[in-house]
Coordinates of C-alpha atoms in Angstrom, one line a residue:
M1 CA 95.0 271.5 -133.7
A2 CA 93.6 275.0 -133.4
R3 CA 95.0 277.5 -135.8
S4 CA 96.9 280.4 -134.4
R5 CA 97.1 283.0 -137.1
V6 CA 100.1 285.2 -136.9
P7 CA 101.5 287.8 -139.4
F8 CA 103.6 286.6 -142.4
A9 CA 107.3 286.4 -141.8
A10 CA 108.8 289.5 -140.1
G11 CA 110.1 292.1 -142.4
C12 CA 107.9 291.2 -145.4
V13 CA 106.0 294.5 -145.2
T14 CA 109.1 296.5 -145.9
R15 CA 110.6 294.2 -148.5
R16 CA 109.4 294.8 -152.1
M17 CA 110.0 291.2 -153.2
R18 CA 109.2 288.0 -151.5
R19 CA 112.3 285.9 -151.1
I20 CA 111.5 282.2 -151.5
A21 CA 114.1 279.4 -151.1
V22 CA 113.7 276.1 -152.9
V23 CA 115.6 272.9 -152.2
V24 CA 114.9 269.5 -154.0
N25 CA 115.6 266.1 -152.5
P26 CA 116.2 264.3 -155.9
I27 CA 115.8 260.8 -154.5
A28 CA 112.6 261.4 -152.6
G29 CA 109.8 259.0 -153.6
M30 CA 112.0 256.7 -155.7
G31 CA 111.0 253.7 -153.6
G32 CA 107.2 254.1 -154.0
R33 CA 106.4 252.6 -157.4
V34 CA 108.9 249.7 -156.9
G35 CA 107.2 248.7 -153.7
L36 CA 109.8 249.7 -151.1
K37 CA 107.4 252.0 -149.2
G38 CA 110.2 254.5 -148.7
T39 CA 113.6 255.4 -149.9
D40 CA 115.6 256.0 -146.6
G41 CA 118.6 253.6 -146.8
K42 CA 117.1 252.0 -149.9
V43 CA 118.3 254.2 -152.7
E44 CA 120.6 251.6 -154.4
E45 CA 117.9 248.9 -154.1
A46 CA 115.4 251.3 -155.6
R47 CA 117.7 251.9 -158.5
D48 CA 118.4 248.2 -158.9
R49 CA 114.6 247.7 -159.2
G50 CA 114.5 250.3 -162.0
A51 CA 113.1 253.2 -160.0
E52 CA 112.9 256.6 -161.6
Q53 CA 113.3 259.9 -160.0
R54 CA 109.9 261.5 -159.0
A55 CA 111.0 264.6 -157.2
P56 CA 112.2 266.7 -160.2
D57 CA 108.8 266.5 -162.0
R58 CA 107.1 267.4 -158.7
A59 CA 109.5 270.3 -158.2
E60 CA 108.8 271.5 -161.8
Q61 CA 105.1 271.6 -161.2
A62 CA 105.5 273.6 -158.0
L63 CA 107.9 276.1 -159.5
T64 CA 105.8 276.5 -162.6
A65 CA 102.8 277.3 -160.4
L66 CA 104.9 279.7 -158.3
H67 CA 106.1 281.5 -161.4
D68 CA 102.7 281.7 -163.0
M69 CA 101.2 283.5 -160.0
G70 CA 102.9 286.6 -161.4
A71 CA 104.1 287.7 -157.9
A72 CA 107.3 289.6 -157.3
I73 CA 109.5 286.6 -156.3
E74 CA 113.3 286.5 -155.6
L75 CA 114.2 282.8 -155.8
L76 CA 117.1 281.3 -153.9
T77 CA 118.1 277.7 -154.5
Y78 CA 120.9 275.1 -154.2
G79 CA 123.2 273.6 -156.9
D80 CA 122.2 270.6 -159.0
P81 CA 120.5 268.3 -158.7
M82 CA 118.9 270.1 -155.8
G83 CA 117.1 273.0 -157.7
V84 CA 119.1 275.4 -159.8
T85 CA 118.4 273.9 -163.3
L86 CA 114.7 273.3 -162.5
A87 CA 114.4 276.9 -161.3
R88 CA 115.9 278.2 -164.5
E89 CA 113.8 276.0 -166.7
T90 CA 110.6 277.3 -165.1
G91 CA 111.5 280.9 -165.8
F92 CA 113.4 282.1 -162.7
D93 CA 116.9 283.6 -162.5
P94 CA 117.8 282.1 -159.1
T95 CA 120.5 283.0 -156.6
V96 CA 122.5 279.8 -155.8
V97 CA 123.6 279.7 -152.2
G98 CA 125.7 276.5 -152.3
S99 CA 126.0 273.0 -153.8
P100 CA 125.9 269.4 -152.6
N101 CA 129.1 267.7 -151.7
D102 CA 128.6 264.9 -154.2
P103 CA 125.9 265.7 -156.9
E104 CA 125.7 262.0 -157.7
R105 CA 124.8 260.9 -154.1
T106 CA 123.0 263.7 -152.3
T107 CA 122.0 263.1 -148.6
G108 CA 120.1 264.7 -145.8
D109 CA 123.3 266.5 -144.8
D110 CA 123.1 268.5 -148.1
T111 CA 119.5 269.5 -147.4
R112 CA 120.5 270.6 -143.9
A113 CA 123.4 272.6 -145.3
A114 CA 121.0 274.3 -147.8
V115 CA 118.6 275.3 -145.0
R116 CA 121.4 276.9 -143.0
A117 CA 122.5 278.8 -146.1
F118 CA 118.9 280.0 -146.7
V119 CA 118.6 281.2 -143.2
E120 CA 121.8 283.1 -143.4
A121 CA 120.6 284.7 -146.6
G122 CA 117.4 285.8 -144.9
V123 CA 114.4 284.2 -146.8
D124 CA 110.7 284.5 -146.2
C125 CA 109.8 280.9 -146.9
I126 CA 111.6 277.6 -147.6
L127 CA 109.9 275.4 -150.2
F128 CA 111.3 271.9 -150.0
V129 CA 110.5 269.0 -152.3
G130 CA 110.5 265.6 -150.7
G131 CA 108.7 263.5 -148.1
D132 CA 108.6 263.2 -144.3
G133 CA 112.4 262.5 -144.1
T134 CA 113.1 265.7 -145.9
A135 CA 110.7 267.6 -143.8
V136 CA 112.5 266.3 -140.7
D137 CA 115.9 267.5 -142.1
V138 CA 114.5 271.0 -142.8
A139 CA 112.5 271.4 -139.5
E140 CA 115.2 270.0 -137.2
T141 CA 117.8 272.3 -138.8
L142 CA 115.6 275.3 -138.2
N143 CA 115.0 274.2 -134.6
E144 CA 118.7 273.9 -134.0
L145 CA 119.2 277.4 -135.3
D146 CA 116.2 278.6 -133.2
D147 CA 114.8 280.1 -136.4
E148 CA 111.1 280.3 -137.3
T149 CA 111.3 280.8 -141.1
P150 CA 108.1 279.3 -142.6
I151 CA 108.5 276.1 -144.5
L152 CA 106.2 274.3 -147.0
G153 CA 106.6 270.9 -148.5
V154 CA 106.0 269.9 -152.1
P155 CA 104.8 266.2 -151.7
A156 CA 107.2 263.9 -153.5
G157 CA 108.0 261.2 -151.0
V158 CA 106.4 257.8 -150.3
K159 CA 105.5 258.8 -146.8
V160 CA 103.7 262.1 -146.3
Y161 CA 102.4 262.0 -142.7
S162 CA 103.3 265.5 -141.7
S163 CA 101.0 268.6 -141.9
V164 CA 103.6 270.8 -143.5
F165 CA 102.8 269.8 -147.2
G166 CA 100.7 271.3 -149.9
V167 CA 97.9 269.0 -151.1
S168 CA 99.7 268.9 -154.5
P169 CA 102.8 270.4 -156.0
R170 CA 100.8 273.1 -157.8
A171 CA 99.0 274.0 -154.6
A172 CA 102.4 274.3 -152.8
G173 CA 103.6 276.7 -155.4
R174 CA 100.5 278.9 -155.2
I175 CA 100.6 278.9 -151.4
A176 CA 104.2 280.0 -151.3
A177 CA 103.4 283.0 -153.6
T178 CA 100.3 284.2 -151.7
F179 CA 100.2 283.2 -148.0
S180 CA 99.8 286.0 -145.5
A181 CA 99.7 284.2 -142.1
T182 CA 101.5 281.3 -140.4
E183 CA 100.8 278.8 -137.8
P184 CA 102.6 275.9 -136.1
A185 CA 102.4 272.4 -137.5
E186 CA 103.7 268.9 -136.7
V187 CA 106.5 267.2 -138.5
N188 CA 106.1 263.4 -138.1
D189 CA 108.1 260.5 -139.5
I190 CA 107.8 256.7 -139.3
D191 CA 110.2 253.8 -139.0
E192 CA 110.5 252.6 -142.6
D193 CA 111.7 249.2 -141.6
A194 CA 108.7 248.7 -139.4
F195 CA 106.5 250.2 -142.2
R196 CA 107.8 247.6 -144.7
G197 CA 106.9 244.9 -142.2
G198 CA 103.3 246.1 -142.0
E199 CA 103.5 248.2 -138.8
V200 CA 103.2 252.0 -138.5
V201 CA 105.4 253.5 -135.8
T202 CA 105.1 257.3 -135.9
E203 CA 107.2 259.8 -134.0
L204 CA 106.8 263.6 -133.6
R205 CA 110.1 264.9 -134.8
A206 CA 109.6 268.7 -134.8
V207 CA 107.1 271.6 -134.8
A208 CA 107.6 274.0 -137.7
T209 CA 106.1 277.3 -138.8
V210 CA 104.0 276.9 -141.9
P211 CA 101.6 279.0 -144.1
V212 CA 98.0 279.1 -143.2
A213 CA 96.2 277.7 -146.2
D214 CA 93.2 275.5 -147.0
Q215 CA 95.2 273.6 -149.6
R216 CA 97.8 272.5 -147.0
Q217 CA 97.2 268.9 -146.0
S218 CA 96.3 267.9 -142.4
A219 CA 98.2 265.3 -140.5
K220 CA 97.5 261.7 -141.4
Q221 CA 95.2 259.7 -139.1
L222 CA 95.7 256.0 -138.6
G223 CA 92.3 255.1 -137.3
G224 CA 89.8 252.9 -138.9
G225 CA 86.3 252.3 -137.6
T226 CA 83.9 249.3 -138.2
V227 CA 84.0 248.3 -141.8
E228 CA 82.8 244.6 -141.6
T229 CA 79.6 245.2 -143.6
L230 CA 81.4 247.2 -146.2
A231 CA 83.9 244.4 -146.6
E232 CA 81.1 241.9 -146.9
G233 CA 79.5 244.0 -149.7
I234 CA 82.8 244.0 -151.7
A235 CA 83.3 240.2 -151.2
E236 CA 79.7 239.5 -152.4
S237 CA 80.1 241.6 -155.5
V238 CA 83.3 240.1 -156.8
R239 CA 83.0 238.7 -160.4
E240 CA 84.7 235.7 -162.0
G241 CA 87.6 236.5 -164.2
V242 CA 88.0 240.1 -162.8
T243 CA 91.4 241.1 -161.3
Y244 CA 91.1 243.0 -158.1
V245 CA 94.0 245.4 -157.1
L246 CA 93.6 245.9 -153.4
G247 CA 95.2 249.0 -151.9
P248 CA 96.8 249.6 -148.5
G249 CA 95.1 250.5 -145.2
S250 CA 92.9 249.0 -142.6
T251 CA 89.6 249.5 -144.5
V252 CA 90.8 247.6 -147.6
G253 CA 92.6 245.2 -145.2
A254 CA 89.1 244.2 -143.9
V255 CA 88.1 243.5 -147.5
K256 CA 91.2 241.3 -148.0
E257 CA 90.4 239.4 -144.8
R258 CA 86.8 238.9 -146.0
L259 CA 88.1 237.5 -149.3
G260 CA 90.0 234.9 -147.3
F261 CA 93.6 235.9 -147.1
D262 CA 96.0 237.8 -144.9
G263 CA 96.8 240.8 -147.0
T264 CA 99.7 243.2 -146.9
T265 CA 98.5 246.0 -144.5
L266 CA 100.5 248.8 -146.0
G267 CA 101.0 247.4 -149.5
V268 CA 99.1 246.5 -152.6
D269 CA 97.9 242.9 -153.2
V270 CA 96.4 241.5 -156.5
W271 CA 93.7 238.9 -156.3
R272 CA 91.6 237.0 -158.8
D273 CA 89.2 234.1 -158.6
G274 CA 90.1 233.1 -155.1
E275 CA 93.9 233.3 -155.6
V276 CA 96.4 235.9 -154.5
L277 CA 98.4 236.7 -157.6
V278 CA 100.9 239.1 -156.1
R279 CA 101.5 240.2 -152.5
D280 CA 103.0 243.6 -151.7
A281 CA 103.2 244.4 -155.4
A282 CA 105.2 247.1 -157.1
E283 CA 103.8 248.9 -160.1
A284 CA 105.5 246.5 -162.6
D285 CA 104.0 243.5 -160.7
I286 CA 100.5 245.0 -160.9
L287 CA 100.8 245.7 -164.6
D288 CA 101.9 242.1 -165.3
A289 CA 99.0 240.7 -163.3
L290 CA 96.2 242.7 -164.8
G291 CA 93.7 240.9 -167.0
E292 CA 91.0 242.0 -169.5
S293 CA 88.8 243.4 -166.6
N294 CA 90.3 245.0 -163.5
V295 CA 89.1 246.8 -160.5
I296 CA 91.1 248.9 -158.0
V297 CA 89.7 248.8 -154.5
V298 CA 91.1 251.7 -152.5
S299 CA 90.2 253.8 -149.4
P300 CA 91.1 257.5 -148.8
I301 CA 93.8 258.3 -146.3
G302 CA 92.1 259.3 -143.0
G303 CA 92.4 263.0 -142.2
Q304 CA 93.7 263.9 -145.7
G305 CA 91.2 262.4 -148.1
F306 CA 93.7 261.3 -150.8
V307 CA 92.5 258.4 -152.9
F308 CA 95.7 258.2 -154.9
G309 CA 99.1 259.7 -154.4
R310 CA 99.8 259.1 -150.7
G311 CA 101.3 255.8 -149.6
N312 CA 100.0 254.0 -152.7
Q313 CA 102.2 255.2 -155.6
Q314 CA 102.3 251.6 -156.9
L315 CA 98.8 252.5 -158.2
S316 CA 100.4 254.6 -160.9
P317 CA 98.7 256.4 -163.8
A318 CA 99.5 253.4 -166.0
V319 CA 97.7 251.1 -163.5
I320 CA 94.8 253.4 -162.9
E321 CA 94.1 253.8 -166.6
R322 CA 93.6 250.1 -167.0
C323 CA 91.2 249.7 -164.1
D324 CA 87.8 250.6 -162.8
I325 CA 87.9 252.2 -159.4
E326 CA 86.0 251.2 -156.3
V327 CA 86.5 253.6 -153.4
V328 CA 85.4 252.4 -150.0
A329 CA 85.3 254.2 -146.7
S330 CA 83.5 254.3 -143.4
R331 CA 80.8 256.8 -142.9
R332 CA 82.7 258.4 -140.1
K333 CA 85.8 258.9 -142.2
L334 CA 83.7 260.6 -145.0
D335 CA 82.0 262.8 -142.4
E336 CA 85.5 264.0 -141.2
L337 CA 86.8 264.5 -144.7
G338 CA 84.0 266.3 -146.6
S339 CA 85.8 265.8 -150.0
L340 CA 88.4 263.5 -151.5
R341 CA 91.6 264.4 -153.4
V342 CA 93.8 262.8 -156.0
D343 CA 97.5 263.5 -156.8
T344 CA 98.7 260.9 -159.2
G345 CA 101.5 262.9 -160.8
D346 CA 99.5 263.1 -164.1
S347 CA 97.6 266.4 -164.2
D348 CA 95.3 265.2 -167.0
L349 CA 94.4 262.0 -165.1
D350 CA 93.8 264.0 -161.9
A351 CA 91.4 266.3 -163.8
S352 CA 89.6 263.2 -165.2
L353 CA 89.2 261.8 -161.7
T354 CA 87.6 265.0 -160.2
G355 CA 83.9 265.4 -159.8
W356 CA 81.2 263.5 -157.9
L357 CA 82.0 259.9 -157.0
Q358 CA 79.9 257.1 -155.4
V359 CA 81.8 255.8 -152.4
R360 CA 80.8 252.5 -150.9
V361 CA 80.1 253.0 -147.2
G362 CA 78.2 249.8 -146.3
R363 CA 77.1 246.4 -147.6
Y364 CA 74.9 248.0 -150.2
E365 CA 75.0 251.8 -149.4
R366 CA 76.9 254.3 -151.3
R367 CA 77.4 258.1 -150.7
L368 CA 78.2 260.8 -153.3
V369 CA 81.4 262.6 -152.5
E370 CA 83.2 265.2 -154.5
V371 CA 86.7 264.6 -155.6
V372 CA 88.8 267.8 -155.9
E373 CA 92.4 268.5 -156.9

């Protein structure tokens, strides 16, 4: 999509301080590490599986980056657990425009109410913390109000298909403090029940106004390309006694097929010595299945370049730290990406993963690609 650069939100030139609104979906991403591939309609099941909240930590990272930019910011937010305490803990003295109906069980209706309150208050940007479902709630509410306030997502959900998110929480905070132009971007969502069944059914839900920024992610592509020789190369290189943690996606799916089993297309499978140890594994399942020697095989998300942190949160820092990493991708995908990214939720681990990486692109061929935050 061609960029259409337009001036930053009307009225900003005459206003001394930039007014930024922040709303947090506290349950976003809870289903990721427990293998639910989403949280819509699955909050109680995620809790039963021992899921922990992911969004507050992501919100804190974004707000800290926003505060540390040193810009003149007037922050507006919503009552707990949707933002106010996090805002105060990161150095802001926010204006609270409302509170959720039931703080113990927040819903999309609360997010929509927050957006309406932000618009009424007159803000320059709405920074929301969540995934594609939260993006839909924000964007559809603005469309209903016929309002073009810029929005920007802090990625915290399992599904992050839309092009309205920063590439990381810290990037989102920096963008919100500094952007000077906006453009339209698509808000997409998928059918989570179909997603859990191994099928991606996407739908364009809205078009939103977003900041123009290099560190805003592009829309996710679902394409693949021919990867047969790449899969053969992986299959030929497997070693006895090594546990292979095979990530989601069509490229690694070809590897699973070459290893002789019908893998989980959008989940993580664990394989060793010709046997599938776990199908569609959650983080805890993977950790239980790991041996003395372990290898993660993962492919970057097409169009975005994320190796970790998008659609594969089961591959948590605890898992990654116990494994070697084999990144595989078609040449065409790497040509389109230019560089790769990581967003594990652990800043120290992200830093350790950056730099130049050899990516397998064929049976024997590898290509050096830079990993950036």
